[in-house]
mmCIF file of C-alpha atoms and ligand atoms in Angstrom:
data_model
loop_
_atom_site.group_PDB
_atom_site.id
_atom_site.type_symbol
_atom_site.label_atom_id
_atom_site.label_comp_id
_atom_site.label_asym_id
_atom_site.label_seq_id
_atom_site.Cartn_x
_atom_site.Cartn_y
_atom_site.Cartn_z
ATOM 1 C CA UNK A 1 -10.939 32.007 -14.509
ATOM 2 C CA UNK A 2 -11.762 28.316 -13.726
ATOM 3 C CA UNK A 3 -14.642 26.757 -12.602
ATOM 4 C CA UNK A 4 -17.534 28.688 -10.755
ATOM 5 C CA UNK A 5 -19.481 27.579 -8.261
ATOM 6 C CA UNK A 6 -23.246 27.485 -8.722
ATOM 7 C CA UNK A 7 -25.326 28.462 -6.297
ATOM 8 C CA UNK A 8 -28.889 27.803 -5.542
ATOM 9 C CA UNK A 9 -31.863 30.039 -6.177
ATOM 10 C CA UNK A 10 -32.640 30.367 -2.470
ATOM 11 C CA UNK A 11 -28.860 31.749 -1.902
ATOM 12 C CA UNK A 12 -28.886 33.981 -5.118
ATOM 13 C CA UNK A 13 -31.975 35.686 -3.802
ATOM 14 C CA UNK A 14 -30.347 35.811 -0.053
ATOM 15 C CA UNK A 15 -27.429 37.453 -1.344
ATOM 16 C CA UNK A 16 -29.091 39.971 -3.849
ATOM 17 C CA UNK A 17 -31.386 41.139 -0.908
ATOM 18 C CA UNK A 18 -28.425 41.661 1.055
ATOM 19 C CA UNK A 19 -26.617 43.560 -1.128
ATOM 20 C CA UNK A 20 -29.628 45.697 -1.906
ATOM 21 C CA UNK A 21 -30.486 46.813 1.751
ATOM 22 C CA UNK A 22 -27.426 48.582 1.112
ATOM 23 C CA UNK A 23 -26.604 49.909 -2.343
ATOM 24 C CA UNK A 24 -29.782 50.887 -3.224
ATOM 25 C CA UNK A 25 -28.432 53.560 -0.940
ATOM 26 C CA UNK A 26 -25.789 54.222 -2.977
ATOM 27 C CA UNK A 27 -28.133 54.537 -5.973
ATOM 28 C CA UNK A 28 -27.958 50.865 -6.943
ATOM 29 C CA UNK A 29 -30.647 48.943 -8.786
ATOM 30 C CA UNK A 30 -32.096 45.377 -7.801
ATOM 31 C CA UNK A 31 -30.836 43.907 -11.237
ATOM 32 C CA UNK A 32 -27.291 44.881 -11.038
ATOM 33 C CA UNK A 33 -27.282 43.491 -6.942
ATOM 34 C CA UNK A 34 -28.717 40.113 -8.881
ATOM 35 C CA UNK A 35 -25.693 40.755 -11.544
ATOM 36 C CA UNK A 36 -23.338 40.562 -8.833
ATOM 37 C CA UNK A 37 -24.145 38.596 -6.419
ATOM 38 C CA UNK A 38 -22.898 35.073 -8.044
ATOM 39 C CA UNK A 39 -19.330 36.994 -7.790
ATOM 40 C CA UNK A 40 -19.646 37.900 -4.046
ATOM 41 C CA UNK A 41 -21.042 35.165 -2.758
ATOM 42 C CA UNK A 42 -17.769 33.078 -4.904
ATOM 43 C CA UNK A 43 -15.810 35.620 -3.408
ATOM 44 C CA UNK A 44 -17.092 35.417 0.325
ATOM 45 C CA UNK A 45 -16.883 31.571 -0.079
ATOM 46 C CA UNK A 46 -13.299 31.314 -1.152
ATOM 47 C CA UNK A 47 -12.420 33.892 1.464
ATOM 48 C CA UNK A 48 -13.154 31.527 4.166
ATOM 49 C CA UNK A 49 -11.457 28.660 2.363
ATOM 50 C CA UNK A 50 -8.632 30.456 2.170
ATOM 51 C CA UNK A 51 -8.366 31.869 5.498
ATOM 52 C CA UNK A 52 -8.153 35.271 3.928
ATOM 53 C CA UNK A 53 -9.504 38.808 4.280
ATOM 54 C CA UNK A 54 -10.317 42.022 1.799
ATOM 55 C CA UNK A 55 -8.884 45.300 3.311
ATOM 56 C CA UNK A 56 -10.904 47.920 1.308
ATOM 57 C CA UNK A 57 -10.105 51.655 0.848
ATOM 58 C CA UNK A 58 -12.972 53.963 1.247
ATOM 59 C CA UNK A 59 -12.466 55.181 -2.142
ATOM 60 C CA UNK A 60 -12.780 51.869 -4.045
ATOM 61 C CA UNK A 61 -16.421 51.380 -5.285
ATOM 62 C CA UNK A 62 -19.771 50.449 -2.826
ATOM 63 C CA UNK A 63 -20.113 47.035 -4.044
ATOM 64 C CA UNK A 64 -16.647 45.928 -2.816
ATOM 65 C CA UNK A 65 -16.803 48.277 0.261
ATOM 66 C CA UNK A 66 -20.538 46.162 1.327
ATOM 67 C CA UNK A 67 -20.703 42.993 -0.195
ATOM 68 C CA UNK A 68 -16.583 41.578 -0.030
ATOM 69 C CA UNK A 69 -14.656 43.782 2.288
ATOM 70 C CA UNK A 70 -13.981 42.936 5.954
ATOM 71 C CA UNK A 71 -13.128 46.479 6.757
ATOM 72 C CA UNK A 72 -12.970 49.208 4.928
ATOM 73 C CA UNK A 73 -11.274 52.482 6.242
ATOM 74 C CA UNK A 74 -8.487 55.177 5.406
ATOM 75 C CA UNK A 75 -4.722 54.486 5.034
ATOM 76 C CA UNK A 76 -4.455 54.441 9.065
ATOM 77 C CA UNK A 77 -7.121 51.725 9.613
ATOM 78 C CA UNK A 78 -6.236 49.817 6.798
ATOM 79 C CA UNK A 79 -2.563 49.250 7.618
ATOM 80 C CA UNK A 80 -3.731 49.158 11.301
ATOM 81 C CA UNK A 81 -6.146 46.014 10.557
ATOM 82 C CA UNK A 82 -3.203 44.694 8.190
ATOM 83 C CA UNK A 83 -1.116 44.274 11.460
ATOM 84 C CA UNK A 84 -3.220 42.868 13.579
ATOM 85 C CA UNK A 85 -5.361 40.578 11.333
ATOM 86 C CA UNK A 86 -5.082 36.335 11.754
ATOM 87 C CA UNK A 87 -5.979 35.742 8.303
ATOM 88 C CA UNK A 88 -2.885 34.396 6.321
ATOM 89 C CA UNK A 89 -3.818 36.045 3.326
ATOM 90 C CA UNK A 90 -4.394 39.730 2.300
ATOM 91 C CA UNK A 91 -6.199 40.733 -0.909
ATOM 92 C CA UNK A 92 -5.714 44.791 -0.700
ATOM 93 C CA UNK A 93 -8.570 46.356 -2.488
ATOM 94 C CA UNK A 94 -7.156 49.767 -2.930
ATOM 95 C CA UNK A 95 -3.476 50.657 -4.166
ATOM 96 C CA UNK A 96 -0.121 49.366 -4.893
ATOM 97 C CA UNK A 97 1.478 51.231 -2.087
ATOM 98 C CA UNK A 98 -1.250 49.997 0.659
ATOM 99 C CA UNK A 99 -0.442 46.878 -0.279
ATOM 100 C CA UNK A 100 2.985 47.248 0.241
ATOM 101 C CA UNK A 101 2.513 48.473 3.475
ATOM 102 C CA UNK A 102 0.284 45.712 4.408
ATOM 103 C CA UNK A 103 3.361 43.495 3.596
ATOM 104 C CA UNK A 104 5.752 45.169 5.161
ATOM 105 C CA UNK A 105 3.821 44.952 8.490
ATOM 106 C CA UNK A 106 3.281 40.975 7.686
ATOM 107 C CA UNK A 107 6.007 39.681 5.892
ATOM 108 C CA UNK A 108 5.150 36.046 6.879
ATOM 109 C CA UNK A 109 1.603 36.523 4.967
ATOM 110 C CA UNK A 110 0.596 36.400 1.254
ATOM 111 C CA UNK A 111 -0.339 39.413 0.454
ATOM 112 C CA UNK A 112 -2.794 40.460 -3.190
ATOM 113 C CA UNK A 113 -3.182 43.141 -4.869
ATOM 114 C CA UNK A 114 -6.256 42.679 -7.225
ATOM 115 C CA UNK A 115 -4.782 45.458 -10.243
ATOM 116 C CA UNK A 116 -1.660 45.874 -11.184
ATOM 117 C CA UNK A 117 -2.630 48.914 -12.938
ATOM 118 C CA UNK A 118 -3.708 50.400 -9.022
ATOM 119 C CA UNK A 119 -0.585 52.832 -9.054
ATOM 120 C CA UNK A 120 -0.830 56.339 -7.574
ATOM 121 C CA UNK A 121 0.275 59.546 -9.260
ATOM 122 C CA UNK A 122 1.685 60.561 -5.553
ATOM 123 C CA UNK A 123 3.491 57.281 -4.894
ATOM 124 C CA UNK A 124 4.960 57.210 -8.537
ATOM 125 C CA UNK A 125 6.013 60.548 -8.551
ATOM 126 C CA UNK A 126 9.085 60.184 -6.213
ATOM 127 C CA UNK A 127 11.822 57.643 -5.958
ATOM 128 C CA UNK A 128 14.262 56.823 -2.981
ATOM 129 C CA UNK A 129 17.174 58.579 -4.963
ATOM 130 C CA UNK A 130 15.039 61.575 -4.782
ATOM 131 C CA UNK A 131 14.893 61.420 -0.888
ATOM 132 C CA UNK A 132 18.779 60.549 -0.582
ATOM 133 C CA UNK A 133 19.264 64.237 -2.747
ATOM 134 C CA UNK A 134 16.723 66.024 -0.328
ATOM 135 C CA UNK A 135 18.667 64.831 2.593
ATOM 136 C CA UNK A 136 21.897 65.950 1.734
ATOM 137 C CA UNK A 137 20.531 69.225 0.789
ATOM 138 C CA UNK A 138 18.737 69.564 4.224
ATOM 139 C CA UNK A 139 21.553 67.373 7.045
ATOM 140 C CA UNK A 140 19.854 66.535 10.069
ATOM 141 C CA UNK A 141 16.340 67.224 9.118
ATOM 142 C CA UNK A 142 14.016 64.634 10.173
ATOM 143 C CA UNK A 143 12.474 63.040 6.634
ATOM 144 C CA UNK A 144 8.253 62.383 7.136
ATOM 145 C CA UNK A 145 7.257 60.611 4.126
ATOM 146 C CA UNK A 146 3.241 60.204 3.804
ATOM 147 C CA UNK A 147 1.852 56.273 3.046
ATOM 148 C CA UNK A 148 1.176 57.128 -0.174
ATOM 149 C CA UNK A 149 5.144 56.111 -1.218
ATOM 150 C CA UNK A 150 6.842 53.288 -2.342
ATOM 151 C CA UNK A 151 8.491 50.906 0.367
ATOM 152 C CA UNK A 152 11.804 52.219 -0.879
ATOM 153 C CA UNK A 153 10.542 55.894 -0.104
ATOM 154 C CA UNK A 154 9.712 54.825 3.153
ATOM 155 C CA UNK A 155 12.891 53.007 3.789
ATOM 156 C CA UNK A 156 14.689 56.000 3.610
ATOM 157 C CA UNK A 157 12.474 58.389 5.842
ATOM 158 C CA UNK A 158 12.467 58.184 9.455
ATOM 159 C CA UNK A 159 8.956 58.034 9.941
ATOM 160 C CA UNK A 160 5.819 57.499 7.992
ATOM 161 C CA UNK A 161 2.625 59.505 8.312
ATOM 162 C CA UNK A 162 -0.891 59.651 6.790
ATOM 163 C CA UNK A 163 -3.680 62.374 6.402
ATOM 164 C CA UNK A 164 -4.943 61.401 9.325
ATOM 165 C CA UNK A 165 -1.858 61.893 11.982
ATOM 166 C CA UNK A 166 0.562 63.883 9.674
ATOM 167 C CA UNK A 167 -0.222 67.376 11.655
ATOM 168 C CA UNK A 168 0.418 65.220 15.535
ATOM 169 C CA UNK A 169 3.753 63.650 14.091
ATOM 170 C CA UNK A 170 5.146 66.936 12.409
ATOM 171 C CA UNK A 171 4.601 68.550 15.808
ATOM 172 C CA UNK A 172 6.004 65.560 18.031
ATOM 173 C CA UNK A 173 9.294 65.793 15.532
ATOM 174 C CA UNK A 174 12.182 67.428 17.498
ATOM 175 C CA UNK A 175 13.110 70.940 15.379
ATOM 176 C CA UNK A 176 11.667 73.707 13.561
ATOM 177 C CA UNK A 177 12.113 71.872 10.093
ATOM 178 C CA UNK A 178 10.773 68.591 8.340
ATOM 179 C CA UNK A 179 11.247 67.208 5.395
ATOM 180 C CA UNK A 180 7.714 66.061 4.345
ATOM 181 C CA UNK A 181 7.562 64.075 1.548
ATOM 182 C CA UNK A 182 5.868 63.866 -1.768
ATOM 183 C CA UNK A 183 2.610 65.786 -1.316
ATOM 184 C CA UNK A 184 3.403 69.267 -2.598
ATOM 185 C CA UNK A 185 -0.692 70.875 -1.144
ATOM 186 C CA UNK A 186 -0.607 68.934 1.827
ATOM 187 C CA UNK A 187 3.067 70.120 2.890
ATOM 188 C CA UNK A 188 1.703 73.682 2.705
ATOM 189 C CA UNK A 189 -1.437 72.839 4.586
ATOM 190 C CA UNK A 190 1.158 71.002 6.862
ATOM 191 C CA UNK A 191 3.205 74.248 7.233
ATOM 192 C CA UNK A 192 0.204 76.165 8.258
ATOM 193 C CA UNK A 193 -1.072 73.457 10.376
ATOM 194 C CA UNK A 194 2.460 73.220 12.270
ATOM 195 C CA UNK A 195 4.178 76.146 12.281
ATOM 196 C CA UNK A 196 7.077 74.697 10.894
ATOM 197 C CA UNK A 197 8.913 74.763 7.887
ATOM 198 C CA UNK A 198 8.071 72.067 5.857
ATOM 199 C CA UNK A 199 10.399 71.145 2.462
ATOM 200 C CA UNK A 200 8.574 69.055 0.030
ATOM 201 C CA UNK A 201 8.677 67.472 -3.334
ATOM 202 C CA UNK A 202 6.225 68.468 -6.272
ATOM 203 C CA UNK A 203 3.633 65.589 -6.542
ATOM 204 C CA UNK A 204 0.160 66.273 -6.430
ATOM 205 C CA UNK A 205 -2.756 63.808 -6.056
ATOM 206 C CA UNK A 206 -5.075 63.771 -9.519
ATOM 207 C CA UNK A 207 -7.896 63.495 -8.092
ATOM 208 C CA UNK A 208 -7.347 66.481 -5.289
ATOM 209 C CA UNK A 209 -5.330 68.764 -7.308
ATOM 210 C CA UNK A 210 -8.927 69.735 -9.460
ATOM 211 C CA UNK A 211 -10.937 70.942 -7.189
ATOM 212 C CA UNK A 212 -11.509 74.549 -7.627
ATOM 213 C CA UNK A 213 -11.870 77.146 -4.772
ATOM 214 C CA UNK A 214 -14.286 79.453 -6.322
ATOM 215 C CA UNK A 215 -16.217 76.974 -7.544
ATOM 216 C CA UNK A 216 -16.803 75.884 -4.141
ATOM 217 C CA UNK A 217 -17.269 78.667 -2.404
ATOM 218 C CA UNK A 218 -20.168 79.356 -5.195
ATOM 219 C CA UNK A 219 -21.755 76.244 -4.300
ATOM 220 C CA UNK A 220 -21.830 77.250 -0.787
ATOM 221 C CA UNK A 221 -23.777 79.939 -1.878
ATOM 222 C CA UNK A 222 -26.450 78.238 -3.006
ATOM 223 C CA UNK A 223 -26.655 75.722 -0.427
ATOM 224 C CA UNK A 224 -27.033 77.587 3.250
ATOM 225 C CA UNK A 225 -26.200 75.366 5.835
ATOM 226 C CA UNK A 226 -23.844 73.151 3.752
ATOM 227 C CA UNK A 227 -21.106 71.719 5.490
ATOM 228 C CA UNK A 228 -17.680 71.172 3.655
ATOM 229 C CA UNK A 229 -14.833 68.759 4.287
ATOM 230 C CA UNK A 230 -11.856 69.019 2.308
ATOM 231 C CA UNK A 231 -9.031 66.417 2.114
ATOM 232 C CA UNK A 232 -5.697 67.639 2.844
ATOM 233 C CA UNK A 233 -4.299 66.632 -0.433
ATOM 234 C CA UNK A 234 -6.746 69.639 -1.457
ATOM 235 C CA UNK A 235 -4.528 73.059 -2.344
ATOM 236 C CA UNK A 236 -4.729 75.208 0.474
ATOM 237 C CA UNK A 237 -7.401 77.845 -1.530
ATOM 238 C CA UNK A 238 -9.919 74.938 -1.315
ATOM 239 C CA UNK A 239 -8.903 73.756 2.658
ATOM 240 C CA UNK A 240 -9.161 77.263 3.780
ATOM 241 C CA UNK A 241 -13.038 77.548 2.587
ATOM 242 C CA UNK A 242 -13.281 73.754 4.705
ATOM 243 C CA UNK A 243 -15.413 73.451 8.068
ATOM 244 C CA UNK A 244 -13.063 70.449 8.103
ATOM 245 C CA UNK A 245 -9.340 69.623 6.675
ATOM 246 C CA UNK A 246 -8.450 66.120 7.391
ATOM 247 C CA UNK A 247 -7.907 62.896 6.015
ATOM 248 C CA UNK A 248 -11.068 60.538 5.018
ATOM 249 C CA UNK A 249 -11.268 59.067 8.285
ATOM 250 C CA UNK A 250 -11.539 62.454 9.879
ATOM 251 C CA UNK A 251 -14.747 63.551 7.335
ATOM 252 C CA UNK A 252 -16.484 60.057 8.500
ATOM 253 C CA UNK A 253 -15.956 61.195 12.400
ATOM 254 C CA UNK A 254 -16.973 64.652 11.538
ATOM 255 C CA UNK A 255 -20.344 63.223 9.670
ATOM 256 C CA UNK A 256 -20.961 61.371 12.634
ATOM 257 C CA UNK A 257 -21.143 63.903 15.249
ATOM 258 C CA UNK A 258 -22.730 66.527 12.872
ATOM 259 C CA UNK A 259 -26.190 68.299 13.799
ATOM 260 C CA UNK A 260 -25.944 69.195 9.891
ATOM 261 C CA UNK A 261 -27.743 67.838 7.042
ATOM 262 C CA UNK A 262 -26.053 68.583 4.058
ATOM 263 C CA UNK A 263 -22.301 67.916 3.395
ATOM 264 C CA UNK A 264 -19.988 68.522 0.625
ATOM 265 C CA UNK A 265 -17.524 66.069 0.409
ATOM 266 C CA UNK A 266 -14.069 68.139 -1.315
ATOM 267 C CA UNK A 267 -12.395 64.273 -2.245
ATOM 268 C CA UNK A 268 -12.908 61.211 -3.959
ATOM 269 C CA UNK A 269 -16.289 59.974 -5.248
ATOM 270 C CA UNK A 270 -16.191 56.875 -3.488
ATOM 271 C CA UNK A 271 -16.341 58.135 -0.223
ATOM 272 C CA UNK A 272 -19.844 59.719 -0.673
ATOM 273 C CA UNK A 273 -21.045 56.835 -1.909
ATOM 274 C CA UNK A 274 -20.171 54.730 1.845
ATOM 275 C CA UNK A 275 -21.453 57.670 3.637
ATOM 276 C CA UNK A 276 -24.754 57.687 1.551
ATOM 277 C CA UNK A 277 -25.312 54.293 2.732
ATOM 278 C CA UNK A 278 -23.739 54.531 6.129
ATOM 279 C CA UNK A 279 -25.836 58.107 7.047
ATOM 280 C CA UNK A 280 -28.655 57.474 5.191
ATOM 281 C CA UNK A 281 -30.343 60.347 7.152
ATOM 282 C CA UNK A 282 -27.721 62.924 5.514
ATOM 283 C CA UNK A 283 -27.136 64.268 2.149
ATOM 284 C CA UNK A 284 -24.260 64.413 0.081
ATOM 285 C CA UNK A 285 -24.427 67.148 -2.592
ATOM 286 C CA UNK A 286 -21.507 68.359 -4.625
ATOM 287 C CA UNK A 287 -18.860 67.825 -7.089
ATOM 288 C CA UNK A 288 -16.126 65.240 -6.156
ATOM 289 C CA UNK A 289 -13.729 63.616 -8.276
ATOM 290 C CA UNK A 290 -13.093 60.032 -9.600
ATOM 291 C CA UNK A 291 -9.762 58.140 -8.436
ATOM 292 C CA UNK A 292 -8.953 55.586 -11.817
ATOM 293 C CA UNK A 293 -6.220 53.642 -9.602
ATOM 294 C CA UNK A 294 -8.802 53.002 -7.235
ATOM 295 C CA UNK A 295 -11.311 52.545 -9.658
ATOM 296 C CA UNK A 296 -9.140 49.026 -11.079
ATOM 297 C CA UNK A 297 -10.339 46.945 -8.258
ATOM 298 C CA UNK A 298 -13.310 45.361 -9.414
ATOM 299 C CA UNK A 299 -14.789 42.134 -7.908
ATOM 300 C CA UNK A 300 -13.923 40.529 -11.187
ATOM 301 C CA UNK A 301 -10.167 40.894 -10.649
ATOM 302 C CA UNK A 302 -10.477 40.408 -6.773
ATOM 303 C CA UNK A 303 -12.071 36.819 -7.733
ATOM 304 C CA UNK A 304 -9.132 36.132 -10.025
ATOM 305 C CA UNK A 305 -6.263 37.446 -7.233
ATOM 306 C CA UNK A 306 -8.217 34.906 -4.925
ATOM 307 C CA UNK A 307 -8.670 31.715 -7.091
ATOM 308 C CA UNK A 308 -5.448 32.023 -9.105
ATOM 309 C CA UNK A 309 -2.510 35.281 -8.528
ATOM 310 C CA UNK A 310 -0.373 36.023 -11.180
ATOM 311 C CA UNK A 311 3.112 36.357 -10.069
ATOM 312 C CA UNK A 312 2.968 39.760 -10.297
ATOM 313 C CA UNK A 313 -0.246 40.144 -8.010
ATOM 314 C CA UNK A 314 1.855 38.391 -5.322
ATOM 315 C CA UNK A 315 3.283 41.583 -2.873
ATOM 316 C CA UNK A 316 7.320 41.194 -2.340
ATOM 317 C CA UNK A 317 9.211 43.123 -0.746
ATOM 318 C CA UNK A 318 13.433 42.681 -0.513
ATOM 319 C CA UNK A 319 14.098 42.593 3.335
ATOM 320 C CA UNK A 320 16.552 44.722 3.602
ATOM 321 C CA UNK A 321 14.370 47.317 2.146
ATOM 322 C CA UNK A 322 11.196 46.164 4.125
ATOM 323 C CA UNK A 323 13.016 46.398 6.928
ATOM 324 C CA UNK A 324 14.180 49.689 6.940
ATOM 325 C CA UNK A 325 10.577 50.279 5.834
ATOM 326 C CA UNK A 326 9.318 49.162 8.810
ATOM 327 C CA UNK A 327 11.038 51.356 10.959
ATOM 328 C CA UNK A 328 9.237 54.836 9.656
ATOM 329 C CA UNK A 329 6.033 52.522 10.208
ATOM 330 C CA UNK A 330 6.399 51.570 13.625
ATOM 331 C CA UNK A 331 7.610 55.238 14.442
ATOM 332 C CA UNK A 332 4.234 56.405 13.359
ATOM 333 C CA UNK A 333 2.702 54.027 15.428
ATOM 334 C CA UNK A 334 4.057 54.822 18.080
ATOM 335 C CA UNK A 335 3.671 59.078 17.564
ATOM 336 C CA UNK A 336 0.049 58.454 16.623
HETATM 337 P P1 13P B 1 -6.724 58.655 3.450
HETATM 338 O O1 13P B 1 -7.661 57.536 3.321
HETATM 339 O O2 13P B 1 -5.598 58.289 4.367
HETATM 340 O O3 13P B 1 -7.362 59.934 3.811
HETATM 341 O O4 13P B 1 -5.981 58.826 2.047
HETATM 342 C C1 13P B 1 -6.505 59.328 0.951
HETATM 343 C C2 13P B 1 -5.873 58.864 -0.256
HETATM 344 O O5 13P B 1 -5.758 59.583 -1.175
HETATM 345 C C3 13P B 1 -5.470 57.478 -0.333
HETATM 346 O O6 13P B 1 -4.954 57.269 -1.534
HETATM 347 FE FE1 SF4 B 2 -3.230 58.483 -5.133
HETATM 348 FE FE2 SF4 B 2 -4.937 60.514 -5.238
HETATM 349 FE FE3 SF4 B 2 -5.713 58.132 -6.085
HETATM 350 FE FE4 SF4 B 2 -5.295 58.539 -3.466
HETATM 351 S S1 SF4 B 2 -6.849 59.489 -4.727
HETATM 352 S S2 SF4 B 2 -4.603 56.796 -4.685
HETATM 353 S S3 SF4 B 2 -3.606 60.023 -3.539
HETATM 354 S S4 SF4 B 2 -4.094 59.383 -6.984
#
């Protein structure tokens, strides 16, 4: 990896009481802040040299999310922040297709992606042949594909859409009928949401797909006052039991305003473990599941996308493609 820079005790300690005041929150020791905190403070250093900044996905693990990241949100922020940031370079701590997006939005920047293992079993599961089919089968229907795609997905929809604005953009669509595209649960949570009829595709997300209705409504039991917030990728069994269905971003706003104390969070692990140290006055009890896509970026590899990219870690889009890309993007802007 080249050389590292050593630091001096006085910093070491700076930086391991830093990261502590925060993931001990998360259930973090002193030891493993000490561990890491040669690697963020490398990391933080070369960020500056390089005029670049980490976009981090809620569901990537706490020590990225507090000691590297310069903002860390849902697929909406995160693409948000990727268009309007100055930095010149983009290391995307999440996955393959939010880095694509953050290049499509800045083609004139460098743009990293830390894994190339960070796939997505949502993104993978659809090509843009499969879209071209759809639309002949369905003429005239507007085609809503969700972020989680590949640039060539999007390039072939007419707008894009995440968990968090997918039910205001289905609604501000012209028509009874959508094509939504490739989240199988969240097109029938979208058809209930909407009112209107909503052909999909058959991908489901992993990590959503397992969570188990009557296992949660058991849980409940046991836990009066509980408060539950299901992601959207959840099958509709699971969203109907929700005091919430929304995106992450949604869950965070709904923590925030919430008299409750005790929430269940019905998504990936990773987002309990920001709001553990971000609501440190609320609990957050419950089964939740473990994304391994997300769970490749590791400030190991985000050092060695910063000091040295492979080729391969090095976001390209063709134009024509990003382009067309662009288009469902900027749509969704604008409808959101
Ligand atoms: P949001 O952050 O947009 O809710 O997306 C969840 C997700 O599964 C991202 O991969
Ligand atoms: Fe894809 Fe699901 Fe992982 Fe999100 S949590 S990246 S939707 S597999």
């Amino acid at each position: 990896m080249g050389k590292v820079t050593s630091f001096s005790k006085d910093e070491l300690e700076r930086e391991t009481q830093r990261l502590f005041s925060k993931l001990q929150l998360a259930g973090w020791n002193r030891q493993s802040c000490a561990l890491i905190a040669p690697l963020t403070l490398e990391i933080n250093k070369l960020k500056k040299e390089k005029n670049a900044i980490i976009l981090a996905h809620t569901y990537v693990t706490p020590d990225l999310i507090f000691g590297v990241a310069d903002f860390t949100g849902d697929s909406y922020a995160l693409s948000k922040n990727a268009s309007e940031t100055k930095a010149t370079t983009i290391v995307f701590a999440g996955v393959r297709f939010m880095a694509e997006t953050a290049k499509i939005l800045n083609p004139q920047k460098t743009v990293l992606i830390p894994s190339l293992e960070a796939g997505c079993s949502l993104a993978d599961h659809i090509t843009a042949d499969d879209v071209r089919k759809l639309k002949k089968q369905h003429p005239g229907v507007p085609v809503i594909c969700y972020v989680n795609t590949s640039a060539e997905v999007k390039a072939e929809s007419d707008v894009c859409c995440t968990s968090a604005n997918a039910g205001k953009i289905i609604k501000a669509l012209p028509g009874k009928e959508v094509i939504f595209l490739p989240d199988y649960f969240m097109a029938k949570n979208l058809t209930e949401m909407t009112g209107k009829k909503v052909y999909s595709w058959d991908a489901k997300c992993i990590v959503h797909e397992d969570f188990d209705a009557h296992a949660i409504e058991e849980f409940r039991k046991e836990h009066p006052g509980l408060k539950i917030l299901a992601h959207t990728e959840c099958e509709p069994a699971v969203v109907h039991l929700a005091d919430l269905a929304g995106g992450t971003s949604d869950m965070v706003n709904y923590v925030k305003k919430s008299d409750a104390k005790e929430f269940m969070l019905v998504t990936e692990c990773g987002l309990g473990d920001r709001m553990r140290v971000e609501f440190p006055g609320k609990k957050f009890i419950g089964s939740c599941g473990l994304c391994p896509y997300m769970k490749k970026n590791s400030l190991a590899t985000i050092l060695q996308a910063l000091k040295n990219p492979s080729r391969d870690q090095v976001v390209e889009i063709p134009e024509e493609i990003r382009l067309r890309a662009k288009k469902a993007l900027d749509r969704m802007f604008e409808l959101s």
